[in-house]
Short mmCIF file of C-alpha atoms in Angstrom, two decimals:
data_model
loop_
_atom_site.label_atom_id
_atom_site.label_comp_id
_atom_site.label_asym_id
_atom_site.label_seq_id
_atom_site.Cartn_x
_atom_site.Cartn_y
_atom_site.Cartn_z
CA UNK R 26 18.37 -41.76 -67.60
CA UNK R 27 16.24 -44.89 -68.00
CA UNK R 28 13.32 -44.54 -70.39
CA UNK R 29 9.92 -45.48 -69.06
CA UNK R 30 9.57 -47.73 -72.08
CA UNK R 31 12.37 -49.87 -70.70
CA UNK R 32 10.45 -50.60 -67.50
CA UNK R 33 9.29 -54.21 -67.31
CA UNK R 34 5.54 -54.51 -67.83
CA UNK R 35 5.10 -55.91 -64.31
CA UNK R 36 6.49 -52.70 -62.80
CA UNK R 37 4.36 -50.52 -65.07
CA UNK R 38 1.29 -52.48 -64.08
CA UNK R 39 2.00 -51.91 -60.37
CA UNK R 40 2.47 -48.19 -61.02
CA UNK R 41 -0.73 -48.01 -63.06
CA UNK R 42 -2.71 -49.87 -60.38
CA UNK R 43 -1.47 -47.44 -57.72
CA UNK R 44 -2.43 -44.52 -59.95
CA UNK R 45 -5.93 -45.87 -60.65
CA UNK R 46 -6.61 -46.54 -56.97
CA UNK R 47 -5.67 -43.00 -56.04
CA UNK R 48 -9.20 -41.99 -57.00
CA UNK R 49 -8.98 -40.47 -60.46
CA UNK R 50 -12.26 -41.01 -62.29
CA UNK R 51 -11.01 -42.21 -65.68
CA UNK R 52 -7.38 -43.00 -64.80
CA UNK R 53 -7.16 -46.19 -66.89
CA UNK R 54 -8.40 -44.36 -69.98
CA UNK R 55 -5.94 -41.52 -69.37
CA UNK R 56 -3.10 -44.04 -69.16
CA UNK R 57 -4.23 -45.68 -72.39
CA UNK R 58 -4.09 -42.32 -74.15
CA UNK R 59 -0.38 -41.72 -73.42
CA UNK R 60 1.08 -44.10 -75.99
CA UNK R 61 0.45 -47.40 -77.72
CA UNK R 62 2.83 -49.29 -75.42
CA UNK R 63 1.07 -48.08 -72.29
CA UNK R 64 -2.28 -48.82 -73.86
CA UNK R 65 -1.26 -52.36 -74.73
CA UNK R 66 0.00 -52.94 -71.19
CA UNK R 67 -3.10 -51.43 -69.63
CA UNK R 68 -5.63 -53.27 -71.79
CA UNK R 69 -3.82 -56.57 -71.23
CA UNK R 70 -3.90 -56.28 -67.43
CA UNK R 71 -7.29 -56.95 -65.74
CA UNK R 72 -5.91 -55.75 -62.37
CA UNK R 73 -5.79 -52.15 -63.59
CA UNK R 74 -9.53 -52.14 -64.20
CA UNK R 75 -10.69 -53.70 -60.91
CA UNK R 76 -11.78 -50.42 -59.31
CA UNK R 77 -14.72 -48.71 -61.02
CA UNK R 78 -15.10 -45.11 -59.86
CA UNK R 79 -18.41 -43.47 -60.83
CA UNK R 80 -19.34 -39.84 -60.35
CA UNK R 81 -22.79 -39.04 -61.72
CA UNK R 82 -22.29 -35.25 -61.89
CA UNK R 83 -23.51 -33.97 -65.26
CA UNK R 84 -23.45 -37.48 -66.72
CA UNK R 85 -26.12 -39.41 -68.53
CA UNK R 86 -26.92 -42.92 -67.37
CA UNK R 87 -25.88 -44.15 -70.83
CA UNK R 88 -22.38 -42.74 -70.21
CA UNK R 89 -22.14 -44.46 -66.83
CA UNK R 90 -23.34 -47.73 -68.35
CA UNK R 91 -20.72 -47.47 -71.11
CA UNK R 92 -18.01 -46.93 -68.49
CA UNK R 93 -19.23 -49.91 -66.47
CA UNK R 94 -19.24 -52.15 -69.53
CA UNK R 95 -15.65 -51.27 -70.40
CA UNK R 96 -14.27 -51.71 -66.87
CA UNK R 97 -16.18 -54.95 -66.28
CA UNK R 98 -15.05 -56.43 -69.59
CA UNK R 99 -11.40 -55.47 -69.16
CA UNK R 100 -11.20 -56.64 -65.55
CA UNK R 101 -12.56 -60.06 -66.47
CA UNK R 102 -12.11 -62.65 -64.97
CA UNK R 103 -11.00 -60.87 -61.78
CA UNK R 104 -13.38 -59.46 -59.16
CA UNK R 105 -14.13 -55.74 -59.21
CA UNK R 106 -15.16 -53.02 -56.74
CA UNK R 107 -17.43 -50.03 -57.28
CA UNK R 108 -17.05 -46.57 -55.74
CA UNK R 109 -19.99 -44.26 -56.52
CA UNK R 110 -20.19 -40.55 -55.73
CA UNK R 111 -23.85 -39.53 -56.10
CA UNK R 112 -25.23 -36.06 -56.56
CA UNK R 113 -28.76 -37.42 -57.10
CA UNK R 114 -29.80 -40.39 -54.97
CA UNK R 115 -32.72 -41.03 -57.34
CA UNK R 116 -30.18 -42.55 -59.73
CA UNK R 117 -28.91 -45.23 -57.38
CA UNK R 118 -31.00 -48.06 -58.90
CA UNK R 119 -30.15 -47.24 -62.55
CA UNK R 120 -26.44 -47.09 -61.66
CA UNK R 121 -26.50 -50.28 -59.58
CA UNK R 122 -28.31 -52.08 -62.40
CA UNK R 123 -25.14 -51.76 -64.49
CA UNK R 124 -23.31 -54.09 -62.10
CA UNK R 125 -25.98 -56.50 -60.85
CA UNK R 126 -25.61 -58.96 -63.75
CA UNK R 127 -22.02 -59.53 -62.58
CA UNK R 128 -22.84 -60.21 -58.96
CA UNK R 129 -20.52 -63.22 -58.89
CA UNK R 130 -17.53 -60.89 -59.46
CA UNK R 131 -18.70 -57.81 -57.54
CA UNK R 132 -16.67 -57.70 -54.34
CA UNK R 133 -17.13 -54.27 -52.81
CA UNK R 134 -19.50 -51.29 -53.12
CA UNK R 135 -19.12 -47.83 -51.63
CA UNK R 136 -21.84 -45.24 -52.19
CA UNK R 137 -21.45 -41.62 -51.07
CA UNK R 138 -24.20 -39.01 -51.11
CA UNK R 139 -24.55 -35.67 -49.35
CA UNK R 140 -21.93 -36.46 -46.70
CA UNK R 141 -23.22 -40.00 -46.11
CA UNK R 142 -21.27 -43.10 -47.10
CA UNK R 143 -22.53 -46.66 -47.24
CA UNK R 144 -19.97 -49.41 -47.59
CA UNK R 145 -21.01 -52.98 -48.39
CA UNK R 146 -18.61 -55.87 -48.73
CA UNK R 147 -20.51 -57.93 -51.26
CA UNK R 148 -17.80 -60.55 -51.06
CA UNK R 149 -19.14 -61.39 -47.59
CA UNK R 150 -22.41 -62.28 -49.31
CA UNK R 151 -21.18 -63.85 -52.51
CA UNK R 152 -18.18 -65.85 -51.36
CA UNK R 153 -19.95 -67.55 -48.47
CA UNK R 154 -21.93 -69.84 -50.77
CA UNK R 155 -21.35 -71.37 -54.21
CA UNK R 156 -24.77 -70.31 -55.49
CA UNK R 157 -25.81 -66.65 -55.47
CA UNK R 158 -29.11 -65.28 -56.79
CA UNK R 159 -30.80 -61.91 -56.86
CA UNK R 160 -33.88 -62.24 -54.71
CA UNK R 161 -35.87 -59.22 -53.54
CA UNK R 162 -36.05 -55.59 -54.62
CA UNK R 163 -37.82 -53.24 -52.21
CA UNK R 164 -38.71 -49.85 -53.72
CA UNK R 165 -40.10 -47.22 -51.37
CA UNK R 166 -41.52 -44.22 -53.16
CA UNK R 167 -40.56 -41.16 -51.14
CA UNK R 168 -38.05 -38.34 -51.22
CA UNK R 169 -34.72 -39.94 -50.24
CA UNK R 170 -33.45 -38.92 -46.80
CA UNK R 171 -36.44 -36.72 -46.03
CA UNK R 172 -37.46 -35.76 -42.52
CA UNK R 173 -39.19 -39.04 -41.61
CA UNK R 174 -35.81 -40.44 -40.53
CA UNK R 175 -36.43 -43.92 -41.94
CA UNK R 176 -33.52 -43.93 -44.39
CA UNK R 177 -30.44 -45.70 -43.10
CA UNK R 178 -28.68 -45.71 -46.47
CA UNK R 179 -28.23 -49.47 -46.38
CA UNK R 180 -28.94 -50.87 -49.83
CA UNK R 181 -27.84 -54.51 -49.96
CA UNK R 182 -29.04 -57.38 -47.81
CA UNK R 183 -28.34 -61.09 -47.82
CA UNK R 184 -29.69 -64.26 -46.31
CA UNK R 185 -29.34 -67.95 -46.99
CA UNK R 186 -27.17 -70.93 -46.14
CA UNK R 187 -23.70 -72.15 -46.92
CA UNK R 188 -25.08 -73.57 -50.18
CA UNK R 189 -26.83 -70.50 -51.58
CA UNK R 190 -27.26 -66.81 -50.85
CA UNK R 191 -30.17 -64.55 -51.71
CA UNK R 192 -29.03 -61.00 -52.42
CA UNK R 193 -31.67 -58.29 -51.96
CA UNK R 194 -31.80 -54.52 -52.40
CA UNK R 195 -33.72 -51.70 -50.78
CA UNK R 196 -33.91 -48.35 -52.58
CA UNK R 197 -35.72 -45.09 -52.01
CA UNK R 198 -36.84 -42.83 -54.84
CA UNK R 199 -39.61 -40.32 -55.46
CA UNK R 200 -40.60 -42.15 -58.67
CA UNK R 201 -39.80 -45.29 -60.60
CA UNK R 202 -36.86 -44.88 -62.97
CA UNK R 203 -37.71 -44.80 -66.68
CA UNK R 204 -37.06 -48.15 -68.38
CA UNK R 205 -34.41 -46.74 -70.71
CA UNK R 206 -32.28 -45.81 -67.70
CA UNK R 207 -31.96 -49.29 -66.18
CA UNK R 208 -30.59 -52.61 -67.24
CA UNK R 209 -32.74 -55.72 -66.95
CA UNK R 210 -33.33 -56.53 -63.28
CA UNK R 211 -33.26 -60.24 -62.53
CA UNK R 212 -34.86 -60.10 -59.09
CA UNK R 213 -37.47 -62.75 -58.36
CA UNK R 214 -39.45 -60.62 -55.90
CA UNK R 215 -40.53 -56.97 -56.09
CA UNK R 216 -42.24 -54.79 -53.47
CA UNK R 217 -43.25 -51.24 -54.39
CA UNK R 218 -44.66 -49.10 -51.58
CA UNK R 219 -46.07 -45.61 -51.84
CA UNK R 220 -45.30 -43.54 -48.76
CA UNK R 221 -47.34 -40.42 -49.41
CA UNK R 222 -49.89 -38.99 -51.81
CA UNK R 223 -47.19 -36.89 -53.47
CA UNK R 224 -44.88 -39.76 -54.45
CA UNK R 225 -47.08 -42.31 -56.20
CA UNK R 226 -46.87 -44.84 -58.98
CA UNK R 227 -48.91 -44.45 -62.14
CA UNK R 228 -49.90 -47.33 -64.36
CA UNK R 229 -47.85 -46.26 -67.44
CA UNK R 230 -44.66 -45.94 -65.38
CA UNK R 231 -45.36 -49.16 -63.47
CA UNK R 232 -45.99 -51.24 -66.57
CA UNK R 233 -42.86 -49.87 -68.23
CA UNK R 234 -40.82 -50.72 -65.13
CA UNK R 235 -42.20 -54.26 -64.99
CA UNK R 236 -40.90 -54.86 -68.50
CA UNK R 237 -37.41 -54.67 -66.96
CA UNK R 238 -38.25 -57.38 -64.39
CA UNK R 239 -38.85 -60.54 -66.44
CA UNK R 240 -37.89 -63.04 -63.71
CA UNK R 241 -40.43 -61.94 -61.11
CA UNK R 242 -42.17 -64.66 -59.13
CA UNK R 243 -43.71 -62.37 -56.47
CA UNK R 244 -44.96 -58.82 -56.96
CA UNK R 245 -46.50 -56.64 -54.24
CA UNK R 246 -47.84 -53.13 -54.79
CA UNK R 247 -48.91 -51.13 -51.74
CA UNK R 248 -50.48 -47.74 -52.45
CA UNK R 249 -51.89 -44.81 -50.54
CA UNK R 250 -53.28 -42.69 -53.35
CA UNK R 251 -56.73 -42.44 -54.92
CA UNK R 252 -55.34 -40.61 -57.95
CA UNK R 253 -55.43 -42.92 -60.94
CA UNK R 254 -52.94 -41.74 -63.51
CA UNK R 255 -54.79 -43.92 -66.00
CA UNK R 256 -53.47 -44.90 -69.38
CA UNK R 257 -54.32 -42.48 -72.17
CA UNK R 258 -53.34 -45.04 -74.80
CA UNK R 259 -53.09 -48.83 -74.56
CA UNK R 260 -49.79 -50.06 -73.18
CA UNK R 261 -48.01 -53.06 -74.64
CA UNK R 262 -48.80 -56.24 -72.74
CA UNK R 263 -46.20 -57.06 -70.08
CA UNK R 264 -45.47 -60.78 -69.83
CA UNK R 265 -44.16 -62.13 -66.53
CA UNK R 266 -43.98 -65.86 -67.23
CA UNK R 267 -42.77 -66.90 -63.77
CA UNK R 268 -44.94 -64.71 -61.57
CA UNK R 269 -47.10 -66.84 -59.28
CA UNK R 270 -48.03 -64.40 -56.49
CA UNK R 271 -49.55 -60.94 -56.99
CA UNK R 272 -50.78 -58.52 -54.34
CA UNK R 273 -52.41 -55.18 -55.13
CA UNK R 274 -53.30 -53.05 -52.12
CA UNK R 275 -54.92 -49.65 -51.69
CA UNK R 276 -54.64 -48.54 -55.29
CA UNK R 277 -57.10 -47.37 -57.91
CA UNK R 278 -55.18 -48.39 -61.02
CA UNK R 279 -56.09 -52.06 -60.71
CA UNK R 280 -57.89 -52.19 -64.04
CA UNK R 281 -54.99 -50.69 -65.98
CA UNK R 282 -52.57 -53.11 -64.34
CA UNK R 283 -54.61 -56.29 -64.56
CA UNK R 284 -55.65 -55.52 -68.14
CA UNK R 285 -52.07 -55.21 -69.38
CA UNK R 286 -50.17 -58.08 -67.76
CA UNK R 287 -49.89 -61.67 -68.92
CA UNK R 288 -49.39 -64.05 -65.99
CA UNK R 289 -49.68 -67.64 -67.23
CA UNK R 290 -48.24 -69.08 -63.98
CA UNK R 291 -50.30 -67.04 -61.48
CA UNK R 292 -51.41 -69.17 -58.54
CA UNK R 293 -52.12 -66.62 -55.82
CA UNK R 294 -53.94 -63.29 -56.21
CA UNK R 295 -54.55 -60.96 -53.28
CA UNK R 296 -56.64 -57.82 -53.76
CA UNK R 297 -56.64 -55.65 -50.65
CA UNK R 298 -58.45 -52.40 -49.90
CA UNK R 299 -59.41 -51.62 -53.48
CA UNK R 300 -62.95 -50.53 -52.56
CA UNK R 301 -63.40 -46.76 -52.91
CA UNK R 302 -66.56 -44.76 -52.47
CA UNK R 303 -65.45 -42.18 -55.05
CA UNK R 304 -66.09 -42.35 -58.77
CA UNK R 305 -63.05 -43.43 -60.76
CA UNK R 306 -62.35 -42.17 -64.26
CA UNK R 307 -63.65 -44.16 -67.17
CA UNK R 308 -61.30 -46.66 -68.74
CA UNK R 309 -59.57 -45.63 -71.96
CA UNK R 310 -61.85 -47.83 -74.07
CA UNK R 311 -65.17 -49.59 -73.56
CA UNK R 312 -64.93 -53.37 -73.50
CA UNK R 313 -67.31 -56.28 -73.44
CA UNK R 314 -68.73 -56.48 -69.93
CA UNK R 315 -68.61 -52.73 -69.28
CA UNK R 316 -72.39 -52.46 -69.50
CA UNK R 317 -74.39 -51.94 -66.33
CA UNK R 318 -74.81 -54.93 -64.05
CA UNK R 319 -78.23 -56.44 -64.69
CA UNK R 320 -78.38 -57.67 -61.08
CA UNK R 321 -78.54 -54.07 -59.85
CA UNK R 322 -77.24 -55.13 -56.43
CA UNK R 323 -76.30 -52.61 -53.75
CA UNK R 324 -72.67 -51.56 -53.42
CA UNK R 325 -70.89 -48.92 -51.40
CA UNK R 326 -68.12 -48.81 -54.02
CA UNK R 327 -69.72 -49.31 -57.45
CA UNK R 328 -67.00 -47.61 -59.48
CA UNK R 329 -64.05 -49.50 -57.99
CA UNK R 330 -66.09 -52.74 -58.11
CA UNK R 331 -66.44 -52.16 -61.85
CA UNK R 332 -62.72 -51.50 -62.34
CA UNK R 333 -61.65 -54.49 -60.26
CA UNK R 334 -64.03 -56.86 -62.00
CA UNK R 335 -63.14 -55.75 -65.52
CA UNK R 336 -59.41 -55.90 -64.83
CA UNK R 337 -59.75 -59.38 -63.33
CA UNK R 338 -61.76 -60.52 -66.34
CA UNK R 339 -59.09 -59.30 -68.74
CA UNK R 340 -56.34 -61.04 -66.76
CA UNK R 341 -58.20 -64.36 -66.79
CA UNK R 342 -59.16 -64.04 -70.44
CA UNK R 343 -55.58 -63.39 -71.53
CA UNK R 344 -53.59 -65.58 -69.13
CA UNK R 345 -55.92 -68.44 -68.18
CA UNK R 346 -53.86 -68.77 -64.99
CA UNK R 347 -53.89 -71.88 -62.77
CA UNK R 348 -55.13 -69.68 -59.91
CA UNK R 349 -55.44 -71.58 -56.63
CA UNK R 350 -55.80 -68.80 -54.03
CA UNK R 351 -58.01 -65.71 -54.33
CA UNK R 352 -58.02 -63.35 -51.34
CA UNK R 353 -60.23 -60.25 -51.51
CA UNK R 354 -59.98 -57.97 -48.49
CA UNK R 355 -62.23 -54.90 -48.77
CA UNK R 356 -62.16 -55.47 -52.50
CA UNK R 357 -65.34 -56.19 -54.41
CA UNK R 358 -66.71 -56.82 -57.88
CA UNK R 359 -70.10 -56.54 -59.49
CA UNK R 360 -72.39 -59.57 -59.36
CA UNK R 361 -71.91 -60.17 -63.09
CA UNK R 362 -68.13 -60.14 -62.59
CA UNK R 363 -68.27 -62.73 -59.80
CA UNK R 364 -70.31 -64.99 -62.07
CA UNK R 365 -67.95 -64.51 -65.03
CA UNK R 366 -64.87 -65.11 -62.88
CA UNK R 367 -66.25 -68.11 -60.96
CA UNK R 368 -67.08 -69.80 -64.26
CA UNK R 369 -63.42 -69.58 -65.32
CA UNK R 370 -61.39 -70.60 -62.27
CA UNK R 371 -61.33 -74.39 -62.41
CA UNK R 372 -58.19 -74.68 -60.23
CA UNK R 373 -59.22 -72.40 -57.34
CA UNK R 374 -58.83 -74.09 -53.95
CA UNK R 375 -59.10 -71.18 -51.50
CA UNK R 376 -61.43 -68.20 -51.68
CA UNK R 377 -61.64 -65.62 -48.92
CA UNK R 378 -63.44 -62.30 -48.96
CA UNK R 379 -63.59 -59.66 -46.24
CA UNK R 380 -66.01 -56.72 -45.92
CA UNK R 381 -67.88 -57.48 -49.12
CA UNK R 382 -71.23 -56.16 -50.31
CA UNK R 383 -71.82 -59.30 -52.36
CA UNK R 384 -75.47 -60.24 -52.45
CA UNK R 385 -77.48 -63.45 -52.20
CA UNK R 386 -77.09 -63.75 -55.99
CA UNK R 387 -73.34 -64.16 -55.56
CA UNK R 388 -73.72 -66.64 -52.70
CA UNK R 389 -76.06 -68.71 -54.86
CA UNK R 390 -73.22 -69.17 -57.35
CA UNK R 391 -71.75 -71.77 -54.98
CA UNK R 392 -74.73 -74.07 -55.63
CA UNK R 393 -74.50 -76.91 -58.15
CA UNK R 394 -75.78 -75.87 -61.56
CA UNK R 395 -78.12 -78.28 -63.41
CA UNK R 396 -76.93 -79.17 -66.88
CA UNK R 397 -79.30 -79.82 -69.73
CA UNK R 398 -79.75 -83.54 -70.24
CA UNK R 399 -81.19 -85.54 -73.11
CA UNK R 400 -84.85 -86.55 -72.71
CA UNK R 401 -85.24 -89.69 -70.66
CA UNK R 402 -81.79 -89.46 -69.02
CA UNK R 403 -80.87 -88.52 -65.47
CA UNK R 404 -79.97 -84.90 -64.86
CA UNK R 405 -76.35 -83.86 -64.35
CA UNK R 406 -74.82 -81.02 -62.41
CA UNK R 407 -71.67 -78.98 -62.44
CA UNK R 408 -70.22 -76.76 -59.75
CA UNK R 409 -68.39 -73.51 -60.20
CA UNK R 410 -64.94 -73.49 -58.60
CA UNK R 411 -64.92 -77.33 -58.70
CA UNK R 412 -61.73 -77.71 -56.63
CA UNK R 413 -62.71 -75.27 -53.87
CA UNK R 414 -61.84 -76.65 -50.43
CA UNK R 415 -61.57 -73.49 -48.31
CA UNK R 416 -64.17 -70.72 -48.18
CA UNK R 417 -63.83 -67.75 -45.82
CA UNK R 418 -66.57 -65.12 -45.56
CA UNK R 419 -65.76 -62.33 -43.11
CA UNK R 420 -67.81 -59.20 -42.55
CA UNK R 421 -70.23 -59.84 -45.41
CA UNK R 422 -72.75 -57.03 -45.11
CA UNK R 423 -75.50 -57.94 -47.56
CA UNK R 424 -75.99 -61.67 -48.11
CA UNK R 425 -78.50 -63.51 -45.92
CA UNK R 426 -77.96 -66.54 -43.76
CA UNK R 427 -80.74 -68.39 -45.57
CA UNK R 428 -79.02 -67.91 -48.92
CA UNK R 429 -75.67 -69.14 -47.59
CA UNK R 430 -77.15 -72.18 -45.85
CA UNK R 431 -79.12 -73.07 -48.97
CA UNK R 432 -76.13 -72.73 -51.32
CA UNK R 433 -73.59 -74.56 -49.17
CA UNK R 434 -75.99 -77.33 -48.16
CA UNK R 435 -76.66 -78.15 -51.80
CA UNK R 436 -72.98 -77.90 -52.70
CA UNK R 437 -71.78 -80.11 -49.86
CA UNK R 438 -74.46 -82.71 -50.51
CA UNK R 439 -73.39 -82.93 -54.13
CA UNK R 440 -69.58 -82.67 -53.89
CA UNK R 441 -69.27 -84.97 -50.85
CA UNK R 442 -70.82 -87.71 -52.97
CA UNK R 443 -69.59 -86.86 -56.47
CA UNK R 444 -66.08 -85.46 -55.79
CA UNK R 445 -65.15 -86.28 -52.17
CA UNK R 446 -61.51 -85.29 -52.72
CA UNK R 447 -62.55 -81.85 -53.98
CA UNK R 448 -65.24 -80.78 -51.55
CA UNK R 449 -65.31 -78.04 -48.92
CA UNK R 450 -63.19 -78.98 -45.93
CA UNK R 451 -62.84 -75.58 -44.26
CA UNK R 452 -65.64 -73.00 -44.11
CA UNK R 453 -65.27 -69.84 -42.04
CA UNK R 454 -68.16 -67.43 -41.46
CA UNK R 455 -67.32 -64.48 -39.24
CA UNK R 456 -68.88 -61.10 -38.51
CA UNK R 457 -71.66 -61.39 -41.08
CA UNK R 458 -74.64 -59.53 -39.54
CA UNK R 459 -77.34 -61.37 -41.49
CA UNK R 460 -75.98 -64.81 -40.63
CA UNK R 461 -77.72 -65.74 -37.38
CA UNK R 462 -76.99 -68.28 -34.69
CA UNK R 463 -79.81 -70.41 -36.06
CA UNK R 464 -78.20 -70.30 -39.50
CA UNK R 465 -74.99 -71.52 -37.89
CA UNK R 466 -76.76 -74.45 -36.26
CA UNK R 467 -78.38 -75.44 -39.55
CA UNK R 468 -75.08 -75.30 -41.44
CA UNK R 469 -73.07 -77.07 -38.73
CA UNK R 470 -75.46 -80.02 -38.84
CA UNK R 471 -74.10 -80.71 -42.32
CA UNK R 472 -70.51 -79.44 -42.12
CA UNK R 473 -69.76 -80.44 -38.50
CA UNK R 474 -66.08 -79.81 -37.70
CA UNK R 475 -65.52 -78.29 -41.12
CA UNK R 476 -67.44 -75.16 -40.10
CA UNK R 477 -65.82 -72.38 -38.05
CA UNK R 478 -68.03 -69.57 -36.76
CA UNK R 479 -67.24 -66.39 -34.89
#
């Protein structure tokens, strides 16, 4: 009888590959444990390790990650496939994060959960273009496969050209995974959406998750909850050096977020539906600027105005971002915050605000400010937001037409002469009840085609 040790290695390898592809979870490791000869053959053959079978039953994420590291290393430089049997769909992102850094070798992915199977041929994405990059991660906070019927199980998406492909992911989970359960995620875009008031994101969990996303260029957070989940202790500052676009919508944790992120490249900030007529909890510590607003202007949402303004202040103070676009839709600040912010945004080109309670005192901030001059010399002026070219005021409830006409007339007269390349070129005033037709006529006589009224 021929001893198995006399088989040529090529035949053993074919046998081992067939055995491993039969579906046994740790087949390569079992083969390695038989004898030194088999182990040497197995470790020396990348083909044996090309199929990574993962079953998350009773396993820690650290164990799955260790398995992935071994299989990926020993299959190098060949492509590999992943077959995952899930008992808890909440773990799909932590498990997938083990393989995402090796996207250029990842050929096939099969995920099974509760009788459903999703099969994605990643090779169709990755081999169709020489350059492949992780692009967008869409996280929807809800119970996976609940009764709303919006889960199709599809996780990977791709778009691009024959020169490059953007690979994106969509995952559903009731909460963000803890940072110690996921590898670094090199996506450039992140969208987190709350779907109900029972599955929400809290600032400690969000900040910890963002630490794992250092390459972000776009971040969008869409909430539905008025429950804060504020920080009880200060969180370490999260630095996102590439992030240039940030949107926060319908949340009440804006101060905790804005106060703990460093965004030195931020160019576009959109704050949507942050106004709330309820009182928010006090911040974990009192900071300079927390005192009452001396202007004492009316607001329907004083508490959220305070939180938004203080968070924005902290972001500017820490990051000094080259912010060019500020869009505030049903999101307000106190008068003192507008003044503080406007004094520190020298690069802002577009400012739009919808449904604001900002007063005449805020509108007057657009006027040139006289600077103290030496006796006997001509006076000089400066303007806040010196590069502002687009101003959109929609649904402003409190400021008067007289105040707006006065402020913009003075600004235009000065900037048209002093800085003609950095003057207002597009002014929109819409749905502001105290801005009358006569005010529009007065302003249009100066702005002409630059003014748009409705």
